[in-house]
Short mmCIF file of N, CA, C and O in Angstrom, two decimals:
data_model
loop_
_atom_site.label_atom_id
_atom_site.label_comp_id
_atom_site.label_asym_id
_atom_site.label_seq_id
_atom_site.Cartn_x
_atom_site.Cartn_y
_atom_site.Cartn_z
N MET Z 169 0.82 -1.20 -0.06
CA MET Z 169 -0.05 -0.04 0.01
C MET Z 169 1.03 1.13 0.07
O MET Z 169 1.90 1.27 0.73
N LYS Z 170 0.47 2.14 -0.98
CA LYS Z 170 1.29 3.46 -0.97
C LYS Z 170 0.49 4.53 -0.29
O LYS Z 170 -0.76 4.58 -0.36
N GLY Z 171 1.16 5.60 0.24
CA GLY Z 171 0.54 6.75 0.58
C GLY Z 171 0.32 7.65 -0.71
O GLY Z 171 0.48 7.59 -1.88
N LYS Z 172 -0.23 8.98 -0.12
CA LYS Z 172 -0.50 9.87 -1.44
C LYS Z 172 -0.37 11.40 -0.86
O LYS Z 172 -0.89 11.60 0.31
N ALA Z 173 0.20 12.22 -1.52
CA ALA Z 173 0.27 13.56 -1.28
C ALA Z 173 0.05 14.34 -2.57
O ALA Z 173 0.91 14.15 -3.54
N VAL Z 174 -1.07 15.03 -2.75
CA VAL Z 174 -1.31 15.62 -4.03
C VAL Z 174 -2.01 16.94 -3.76
O VAL Z 174 -2.78 17.10 -2.88
N HIS Z 175 -1.70 18.07 -4.66
CA HIS Z 175 -2.53 19.36 -4.49
C HIS Z 175 -3.89 19.05 -5.01
O HIS Z 175 -3.97 18.49 -6.06
N PHE Z 176 -4.85 19.60 -4.37
CA PHE Z 176 -6.25 19.39 -4.73
C PHE Z 176 -6.58 19.80 -6.25
O PHE Z 176 -7.37 19.19 -6.83
N THR Z 177 -5.76 20.74 -6.71
CA THR Z 177 -6.15 21.24 -8.06
C THR Z 177 -5.72 20.24 -9.07
O THR Z 177 -5.99 20.27 -10.35
N GLU Z 178 -4.94 19.24 -8.71
CA GLU Z 178 -4.55 18.14 -9.62
C GLU Z 178 -5.32 16.94 -9.75
O GLU Z 178 -5.31 16.12 -10.63
N ILE Z 179 -6.63 17.09 -9.02
CA ILE Z 179 -7.61 16.14 -8.83
C ILE Z 179 -8.77 16.65 -9.77
O ILE Z 179 -9.22 17.92 -9.61
N GLU Z 180 -9.36 15.85 -10.80
CA GLU Z 180 -10.46 16.32 -11.43
C GLU Z 180 -11.57 16.86 -10.86
O GLU Z 180 -12.21 16.31 -9.73
N LEU Z 181 -12.28 17.92 -11.27
CA LEU Z 181 -13.33 18.66 -10.71
C LEU Z 181 -14.55 17.90 -11.51
O LEU Z 181 -14.56 18.24 -12.80
N GLU Z 182 -15.33 16.96 -10.88
CA GLU Z 182 -16.46 16.34 -11.64
C GLU Z 182 -17.81 16.80 -11.33
O GLU Z 182 -18.03 17.08 -10.05
N LYS Z 183 -18.69 17.13 -12.30
CA LYS Z 183 -19.97 17.71 -12.04
C LYS Z 183 -20.81 16.71 -11.43
O LYS Z 183 -20.66 15.47 -11.75
N VAL Z 184 -21.53 17.23 -10.30
CA VAL Z 184 -22.39 16.25 -9.66
C VAL Z 184 -23.71 16.23 -10.46
O VAL Z 184 -24.38 17.12 -10.74
N THR Z 185 -24.00 15.00 -10.81
CA THR Z 185 -25.21 14.83 -11.91
C THR Z 185 -26.45 14.02 -11.19
O THR Z 185 -27.27 13.89 -11.75
N ALA Z 186 -26.29 13.97 -9.79
CA ALA Z 186 -27.50 13.30 -9.17
C ALA Z 186 -28.67 14.22 -9.36
O ALA Z 186 -28.57 15.40 -9.24
N PRO Z 187 -29.83 13.62 -9.45
CA PRO Z 187 -31.07 14.27 -9.55
C PRO Z 187 -31.17 15.28 -8.43
O PRO Z 187 -31.17 15.01 -7.22
N GLY Z 188 -31.48 16.59 -8.68
CA GLY Z 188 -31.59 17.61 -7.69
C GLY Z 188 -30.47 18.51 -7.45
O GLY Z 188 -30.57 19.50 -6.94
N ALA Z 189 -29.36 17.97 -7.97
CA ALA Z 189 -28.14 18.86 -7.81
C ALA Z 189 -28.12 20.02 -8.64
O ALA Z 189 -28.53 19.82 -9.87
N LYS Z 190 -27.52 21.28 -8.15
CA LYS Z 190 -27.47 22.38 -8.97
C LYS Z 190 -26.13 22.99 -8.81
O LYS Z 190 -25.82 23.38 -7.71
N ASN Z 191 -25.50 23.22 -9.82
CA ASN Z 191 -24.29 23.92 -9.87
C ASN Z 191 -23.39 23.41 -8.92
O ASN Z 191 -22.78 24.28 -7.97
N THR Z 192 -23.15 22.15 -8.82
CA THR Z 192 -22.34 21.44 -7.84
C THR Z 192 -21.26 20.53 -8.30
O THR Z 192 -21.61 19.94 -9.40
N ALA Z 193 -20.10 20.55 -8.01
CA ALA Z 193 -18.95 19.59 -8.52
C ALA Z 193 -18.32 19.03 -7.23
O ALA Z 193 -18.14 19.72 -6.14
N VAL Z 194 -17.46 18.16 -7.39
CA VAL Z 194 -16.75 17.25 -6.55
C VAL Z 194 -15.23 16.96 -6.91
O VAL Z 194 -15.12 16.53 -8.25
N ARG Z 195 -14.32 16.87 -5.94
CA ARG Z 195 -12.91 16.25 -6.30
C ARG Z 195 -12.85 15.20 -5.44
O ARG Z 195 -13.06 15.45 -3.98
N TRP Z 196 -12.64 13.93 -5.67
CA TRP Z 196 -12.50 12.87 -4.80
C TRP Z 196 -10.89 12.78 -4.45
O TRP Z 196 -10.06 12.30 -5.09
N LEU Z 197 -10.79 13.54 -3.29
CA LEU Z 197 -9.33 13.72 -2.80
C LEU Z 197 -8.53 12.39 -2.54
O LEU Z 197 -7.48 12.08 -2.99
N ILE Z 198 -9.26 11.53 -1.68
CA ILE Z 198 -8.67 10.40 -1.23
C ILE Z 198 -9.84 9.29 -1.14
O ILE Z 198 -10.86 9.67 -0.84
N SER Z 199 -9.64 7.96 -1.80
CA SER Z 199 -10.91 7.31 -1.72
C SER Z 199 -10.17 5.72 -1.99
O SER Z 199 -9.01 5.60 -1.84
N ASP Z 200 -11.14 4.86 -2.05
CA ASP Z 200 -10.74 3.37 -2.20
C ASP Z 200 -9.68 3.21 -3.53
O ASP Z 200 -8.84 2.31 -3.46
N LYS Z 201 -9.77 4.07 -4.43
CA LYS Z 201 -9.08 4.02 -5.46
C LYS Z 201 -7.59 4.24 -5.19
O LYS Z 201 -6.62 3.96 -5.90
N ASP Z 202 -7.39 4.96 -4.17
CA ASP Z 202 -5.98 5.28 -3.67
C ASP Z 202 -5.46 4.18 -2.62
O ASP Z 202 -4.63 4.33 -2.09
N GLY Z 203 -6.34 3.25 -2.22
CA GLY Z 203 -6.05 2.17 -1.22
C GLY Z 203 -6.59 2.52 0.12
O GLY Z 203 -6.21 1.85 1.10
N ALA Z 204 -7.28 3.66 0.17
CA ALA Z 204 -7.85 3.97 1.44
C ALA Z 204 -8.96 2.75 2.05
O ALA Z 204 -9.91 2.80 1.26
N PRO Z 205 -8.66 2.30 3.13
CA PRO Z 205 -9.83 1.11 3.22
C PRO Z 205 -10.95 1.45 4.05
O PRO Z 205 -11.85 0.86 4.17
N THR Z 206 -11.05 2.66 4.64
CA THR Z 206 -12.18 3.02 5.56
C THR Z 206 -12.99 4.22 5.12
O THR Z 206 -14.15 4.37 5.19
N PHE Z 207 -12.23 5.42 4.85
CA PHE Z 207 -12.98 6.57 4.71
C PHE Z 207 -12.48 7.32 3.26
O PHE Z 207 -11.41 7.14 2.71
N ALA Z 208 -13.42 8.07 2.63
CA ALA Z 208 -13.17 8.81 1.34
C ALA Z 208 -13.29 10.27 1.96
O ALA Z 208 -14.03 10.60 2.76
N MET Z 209 -12.37 11.15 1.38
CA MET Z 209 -12.34 12.46 1.48
C MET Z 209 -12.64 13.15 0.09
O MET Z 209 -11.89 13.06 -0.89
N ARG Z 210 -13.71 14.08 0.16
CA ARG Z 210 -14.06 14.72 -1.07
C ARG Z 210 -14.17 16.30 -0.72
O ARG Z 210 -14.27 16.63 0.45
N LEU Z 211 -13.90 16.94 -1.75
CA LEU Z 211 -14.00 18.49 -1.77
C LEU Z 211 -15.09 18.78 -2.65
O LEU Z 211 -14.98 18.68 -3.83
N PHE Z 212 -16.10 19.46 -2.16
CA PHE Z 212 -17.10 20.08 -2.95
C PHE Z 212 -17.12 21.46 -3.22
O PHE Z 212 -16.63 22.09 -2.39
N GLU Z 213 -17.57 21.89 -4.42
CA GLU Z 213 -17.60 23.38 -4.69
C GLU Z 213 -19.03 23.45 -5.47
O GLU Z 213 -19.57 22.75 -6.31
N VAL Z 214 -19.75 24.46 -4.60
CA VAL Z 214 -21.12 24.59 -4.91
C VAL Z 214 -21.22 26.33 -5.32
O VAL Z 214 -20.92 27.14 -4.50
N GLY Z 215 -21.52 26.36 -6.55
CA GLY Z 215 -21.48 27.76 -7.06
C GLY Z 215 -22.83 28.60 -6.49
O GLY Z 215 -23.66 27.99 -5.79
N VAL Z 216 -22.83 29.84 -6.87
CA VAL Z 216 -23.72 30.66 -6.38
C VAL Z 216 -25.09 30.24 -6.79
O VAL Z 216 -25.36 29.63 -7.94
N ASN Z 217 -26.24 30.16 -5.84
CA ASN Z 217 -27.52 29.63 -6.04
C ASN Z 217 -27.48 28.08 -6.38
O ASN Z 217 -28.47 27.53 -6.67
N GLY Z 218 -26.42 27.40 -5.97
CA GLY Z 218 -26.31 26.04 -6.16
C GLY Z 218 -26.79 25.24 -5.01
O GLY Z 218 -26.72 25.73 -3.85
N ASN Z 219 -26.79 23.91 -5.10
CA ASN Z 219 -27.16 22.96 -3.90
C ASN Z 219 -26.84 21.62 -4.25
O ASN Z 219 -26.80 21.25 -5.36
N THR Z 220 -26.56 20.70 -3.21
CA THR Z 220 -26.35 19.32 -3.44
C THR Z 220 -27.94 18.87 -3.53
O THR Z 220 -28.72 19.49 -3.01
N PRO Z 221 -28.11 17.56 -4.02
CA PRO Z 221 -29.44 17.04 -4.05
C PRO Z 221 -29.95 16.77 -2.49
O PRO Z 221 -29.05 16.39 -1.65
N LEU Z 222 -31.13 16.90 -2.37
CA LEU Z 222 -31.75 16.33 -1.19
C LEU Z 222 -31.96 14.82 -1.30
O LEU Z 222 -32.66 14.40 -2.07
N HIS Z 223 -31.27 14.07 -0.35
CA HIS Z 223 -31.23 12.79 -0.37
C HIS Z 223 -30.99 12.16 1.05
O HIS Z 223 -30.64 12.89 1.87
N ASN Z 224 -31.00 10.92 1.15
CA ASN Z 224 -30.65 10.13 2.28
C ASN Z 224 -29.79 8.84 1.92
O ASN Z 224 -30.15 8.32 0.70
N HIS Z 225 -29.28 8.27 2.79
CA HIS Z 225 -28.63 7.02 2.70
C HIS Z 225 -28.07 6.49 4.01
O HIS Z 225 -28.22 7.05 4.92
N PRO Z 226 -27.80 5.22 4.04
CA PRO Z 226 -27.45 4.50 5.28
C PRO Z 226 -26.16 4.75 5.83
O PRO Z 226 -25.56 4.44 6.73
N TRP Z 227 -25.30 5.78 5.27
CA TRP Z 227 -23.97 6.13 5.90
C TRP Z 227 -24.09 7.64 6.39
O TRP Z 227 -24.83 8.45 6.01
N GLU Z 228 -23.18 8.07 7.32
CA GLU Z 228 -22.94 9.39 7.81
C GLU Z 228 -22.01 10.13 6.97
O GLU Z 228 -21.25 9.74 6.00
N HIS Z 229 -21.94 11.54 7.19
CA HIS Z 229 -21.14 12.46 6.68
C HIS Z 229 -20.45 13.48 7.78
O HIS Z 229 -21.17 13.57 8.80
N GLU Z 230 -19.30 13.57 7.50
CA GLU Z 230 -18.65 14.60 8.45
C GLU Z 230 -18.20 15.66 7.45
O GLU Z 230 -17.42 15.41 6.30
N ILE Z 231 -18.46 16.93 7.57
CA ILE Z 231 -18.29 18.06 6.71
C ILE Z 231 -17.46 19.11 7.43
O ILE Z 231 -17.80 19.49 8.71
N PHE Z 232 -16.65 19.96 6.80
CA PHE Z 232 -16.00 21.03 7.25
C PHE Z 232 -16.05 22.16 6.31
O PHE Z 232 -15.65 21.93 5.07
N ILE Z 233 -16.73 23.34 6.64
CA ILE Z 233 -16.76 24.37 5.79
C ILE Z 233 -15.40 25.06 5.54
O ILE Z 233 -14.92 25.58 6.48
N LEU Z 234 -14.91 25.23 4.32
CA LEU Z 234 -13.64 26.07 4.05
C LEU Z 234 -14.06 27.44 3.50
O LEU Z 234 -13.17 28.27 3.96
N GLU Z 235 -14.90 27.58 2.57
CA GLU Z 235 -15.24 28.90 2.07
C GLU Z 235 -16.77 29.00 1.95
O GLU Z 235 -17.61 28.20 1.47
N GLY Z 236 -17.08 30.24 2.05
CA GLY Z 236 -18.62 30.45 1.68
C GLY Z 236 -19.60 30.46 2.77
O GLY Z 236 -19.14 30.22 3.97
N GLU Z 237 -20.81 30.52 2.47
CA GLU Z 237 -21.85 30.20 3.39
C GLU Z 237 -23.00 29.46 2.87
O GLU Z 237 -23.11 29.54 1.65
N ALA Z 238 -23.77 28.83 3.76
CA ALA Z 238 -24.62 27.77 3.41
C ALA Z 238 -25.78 27.60 4.51
O ALA Z 238 -25.51 27.87 5.55
N LYS Z 239 -26.80 26.99 3.87
CA LYS Z 239 -27.90 26.61 4.73
C LYS Z 239 -27.74 25.06 4.56
O LYS Z 239 -27.74 24.51 3.52
N VAL Z 240 -27.66 24.31 5.77
CA VAL Z 240 -27.77 22.80 5.82
C VAL Z 240 -29.12 22.30 6.37
O VAL Z 240 -29.33 22.70 7.47
N LYS Z 241 -29.76 21.64 5.47
CA LYS Z 241 -31.07 21.10 5.88
C LYS Z 241 -30.83 19.59 6.25
O LYS Z 241 -30.39 18.92 5.45
N MET Z 242 -31.20 19.24 7.58
CA MET Z 242 -31.24 17.80 7.92
C MET Z 242 -32.47 17.51 8.47
O MET Z 242 -32.81 17.89 9.64
N GLY Z 243 -33.37 16.61 7.73
CA GLY Z 243 -34.51 16.25 8.46
C GLY Z 243 -35.44 17.60 8.66
O GLY Z 243 -35.54 18.47 7.85
N ASN Z 244 -35.89 17.74 9.95
CA ASN Z 244 -36.71 19.11 10.23
C ASN Z 244 -35.72 20.19 10.85
O ASN Z 244 -36.31 21.03 11.16
N GLU Z 245 -34.32 19.91 10.73
CA GLU Z 245 -33.46 21.01 11.17
C GLU Z 245 -32.79 21.81 10.11
O GLU Z 245 -32.74 21.28 9.03
N GLU Z 246 -32.42 23.10 10.42
CA GLU Z 246 -31.80 23.80 9.53
C GLU Z 246 -30.66 24.58 10.04
O GLU Z 246 -31.04 25.20 11.19
N PHE Z 247 -29.50 24.57 9.69
CA PHE Z 247 -28.34 25.31 10.05
C PHE Z 247 -27.84 26.17 9.21
O PHE Z 247 -27.67 25.96 7.95
N HIS Z 248 -27.46 27.43 9.56
CA HIS Z 248 -26.77 28.44 8.83
C HIS Z 248 -25.15 28.33 9.13
O HIS Z 248 -24.79 28.57 10.27
N VAL Z 249 -24.37 28.06 8.09
CA VAL Z 249 -22.87 27.80 8.54
C VAL Z 249 -21.98 28.60 7.66
O VAL Z 249 -22.38 29.14 6.52
N LYS Z 250 -20.77 28.71 7.99
CA LYS Z 250 -19.71 29.45 7.31
C LYS Z 250 -18.37 29.01 7.65
O LYS Z 250 -18.32 27.92 8.28
N PRO Z 251 -17.30 29.51 7.03
CA PRO Z 251 -16.00 28.84 7.26
C PRO Z 251 -15.84 28.58 8.81
O PRO Z 251 -15.97 29.35 9.53
N GLY Z 252 -15.22 27.40 8.99
CA GLY Z 252 -15.02 27.03 10.26
C GLY Z 252 -15.83 26.06 10.87
O GLY Z 252 -15.70 25.42 11.95
N TYR Z 253 -17.09 25.96 10.37
CA TYR Z 253 -18.15 24.99 10.92
C TYR Z 253 -17.87 23.57 10.60
O TYR Z 253 -17.46 23.27 9.30
N ALA Z 254 -18.02 22.76 11.63
CA ALA Z 254 -17.99 21.23 11.42
C ALA Z 254 -19.39 20.74 11.47
O ALA Z 254 -20.20 21.28 12.33
N ILE Z 255 -19.79 19.91 10.71
CA ILE Z 255 -21.21 19.41 10.61
C ILE Z 255 -21.14 17.78 10.56
O ILE Z 255 -20.48 17.17 9.88
N TYR Z 256 -22.04 17.28 11.31
CA TYR Z 256 -22.18 15.81 11.29
C TYR Z 256 -23.63 15.49 10.82
O TYR Z 256 -24.64 16.14 11.33
N ILE Z 257 -23.84 14.70 9.75
CA ILE Z 257 -25.18 14.36 9.22
C ILE Z 257 -25.30 12.94 9.41
O ILE Z 257 -24.43 11.91 8.98
N PRO Z 258 -26.06 12.47 10.25
CA PRO Z 258 -26.35 10.94 10.71
C PRO Z 258 -26.89 10.36 9.60
O PRO Z 258 -27.34 10.83 8.59
N PRO Z 259 -26.64 8.95 9.59
CA PRO Z 259 -27.26 8.06 8.61
C PRO Z 259 -28.85 8.10 8.43
O PRO Z 259 -29.45 8.58 9.54
N ASN Z 260 -29.26 7.96 7.26
CA ASN Z 260 -30.81 7.75 6.92
C ASN Z 260 -31.41 9.17 7.11
O ASN Z 260 -32.85 9.11 7.29
N ILE Z 261 -30.81 10.45 7.24
CA ILE Z 261 -31.54 11.55 7.40
C ILE Z 261 -31.59 12.31 6.14
O ILE Z 261 -30.47 12.50 5.50
N LYS Z 262 -32.74 12.69 5.75
CA LYS Z 262 -32.66 13.54 4.36
C LYS Z 262 -31.89 14.88 4.49
O LYS Z 262 -32.20 15.48 5.54
N HIS Z 263 -31.11 15.13 3.61
CA HIS Z 263 -30.28 16.54 3.85
C HIS Z 263 -29.92 17.06 2.37
O HIS Z 263 -29.74 16.25 1.41
N THR Z 264 -29.66 18.31 2.45
CA THR Z 264 -28.99 19.10 1.35
C THR Z 264 -28.23 20.23 1.82
O THR Z 264 -28.52 20.55 3.05
N ILE Z 265 -27.33 20.73 1.13
CA ILE Z 265 -26.53 21.82 1.45
C ILE Z 265 -26.80 22.89 0.36
O ILE Z 265 -26.56 22.65 -0.86
N VAL Z 266 -27.18 24.07 0.69
CA VAL Z 266 -27.51 25.20 -0.24
C VAL Z 266 -26.67 26.20 -0.01
O VAL Z 266 -26.50 26.79 1.02
N ASN Z 267 -25.95 26.56 -1.21
CA ASN Z 267 -25.07 27.90 -1.19
C ASN Z 267 -25.95 29.20 -0.97
O ASN Z 267 -26.93 29.48 -1.80
N THR Z 268 -25.86 29.83 0.19
CA THR Z 268 -26.52 31.03 0.36
C THR Z 268 -25.78 32.29 0.26
O THR Z 268 -26.12 33.51 0.52
N GLY Z 269 -24.25 32.19 -0.12
CA GLY Z 269 -23.45 33.26 -0.16
C GLY Z 269 -23.27 33.96 -1.50
O GLY Z 269 -24.03 33.55 -2.55
N GLU Z 270 -22.54 34.66 -1.71
CA GLU Z 270 -22.37 35.38 -2.99
C GLU Z 270 -21.16 34.90 -3.86
O GLU Z 270 -20.78 35.40 -4.78
N GLY Z 271 -20.33 33.81 -3.23
CA GLY Z 271 -19.12 33.26 -3.90
C GLY Z 271 -19.47 31.78 -3.92
O GLY Z 271 -20.42 31.27 -3.48
N THR Z 272 -18.35 31.12 -4.30
CA THR Z 272 -18.34 29.56 -4.38
C THR Z 272 -18.23 29.12 -3.06
O THR Z 272 -17.60 29.54 -2.08
N LEU Z 273 -19.19 28.09 -2.54
CA LEU Z 273 -19.15 27.46 -1.25
C LEU Z 273 -18.15 26.24 -1.47
O LEU Z 273 -18.30 25.27 -2.51
N LYS Z 274 -17.23 26.02 -0.67
CA LYS Z 274 -16.22 24.81 -0.72
C LYS Z 274 -16.19 24.20 0.66
O LYS Z 274 -16.20 24.84 1.88
N PHE Z 275 -16.41 22.77 0.74
CA PHE Z 275 -16.39 22.22 1.84
C PHE Z 275 -15.85 20.71 1.55
O PHE Z 275 -15.89 20.21 0.59
N LEU Z 276 -15.10 20.20 2.78
CA LEU Z 276 -14.56 18.97 2.74
C LEU Z 276 -15.70 18.08 3.28
O LEU Z 276 -16.47 18.54 4.21
N CYS Z 277 -15.94 16.68 2.67
CA CYS Z 277 -16.86 15.80 3.24
C CYS Z 277 -16.21 14.56 3.30
O CYS Z 277 -15.67 14.05 2.17
N MET Z 278 -16.29 13.92 4.48
CA MET Z 278 -15.76 12.62 4.61
C MET Z 278 -16.89 11.53 4.75
O MET Z 278 -17.74 11.77 5.50
N ILE Z 279 -16.69 10.46 4.20
CA ILE Z 279 -17.85 9.45 4.12
C ILE Z 279 -17.07 8.07 4.42
O ILE Z 279 -16.06 7.89 3.90
N PRO Z 280 -17.70 7.12 5.00
CA PRO Z 280 -17.19 5.65 5.02
C PRO Z 280 -17.21 5.16 3.50
O PRO Z 280 -18.07 5.35 2.57
N ILE Z 281 -16.04 4.38 3.37
CA ILE Z 281 -16.18 3.49 1.90
C ILE Z 281 -16.98 2.36 2.13
O ILE Z 281 -16.95 1.66 3.03
N LYS Z 282 -17.91 2.34 1.18
CA LYS Z 282 -18.91 1.29 1.05
C LYS Z 282 -18.22 -0.15 0.75
O LYS Z 282 -17.61 -0.16 -0.30
N LYS Z 283 -18.56 -1.14 1.62
CA LYS Z 283 -17.99 -2.50 1.27
C LYS Z 283 -18.93 -3.38 0.73
O LYS Z 283 -20.08 -3.29 0.96
#
């Protein structure tokens, strides 16, 4: 198994095509393709007036806001976040992240690797 050190700009920015996603892209910084056995780290970029899809699944998310402002909807809860906020989204909770700022929203998102 080999380690990895790479600048984020060297990783492809892929458009998120899931239904309901708007003006959202992701870079898979570290994943099982790199030999990571447990977690994947992703960097999301959500443009002005963009959002991640409203969805749920049986795994958790850990998120850290790097740039921008957002509204995070989880079930019946809503949080307004900005750089420095850490967010935990439990499994099976419907959730979306909406860019409410005037620039690009950037956040790290860690998820377990599905086996």
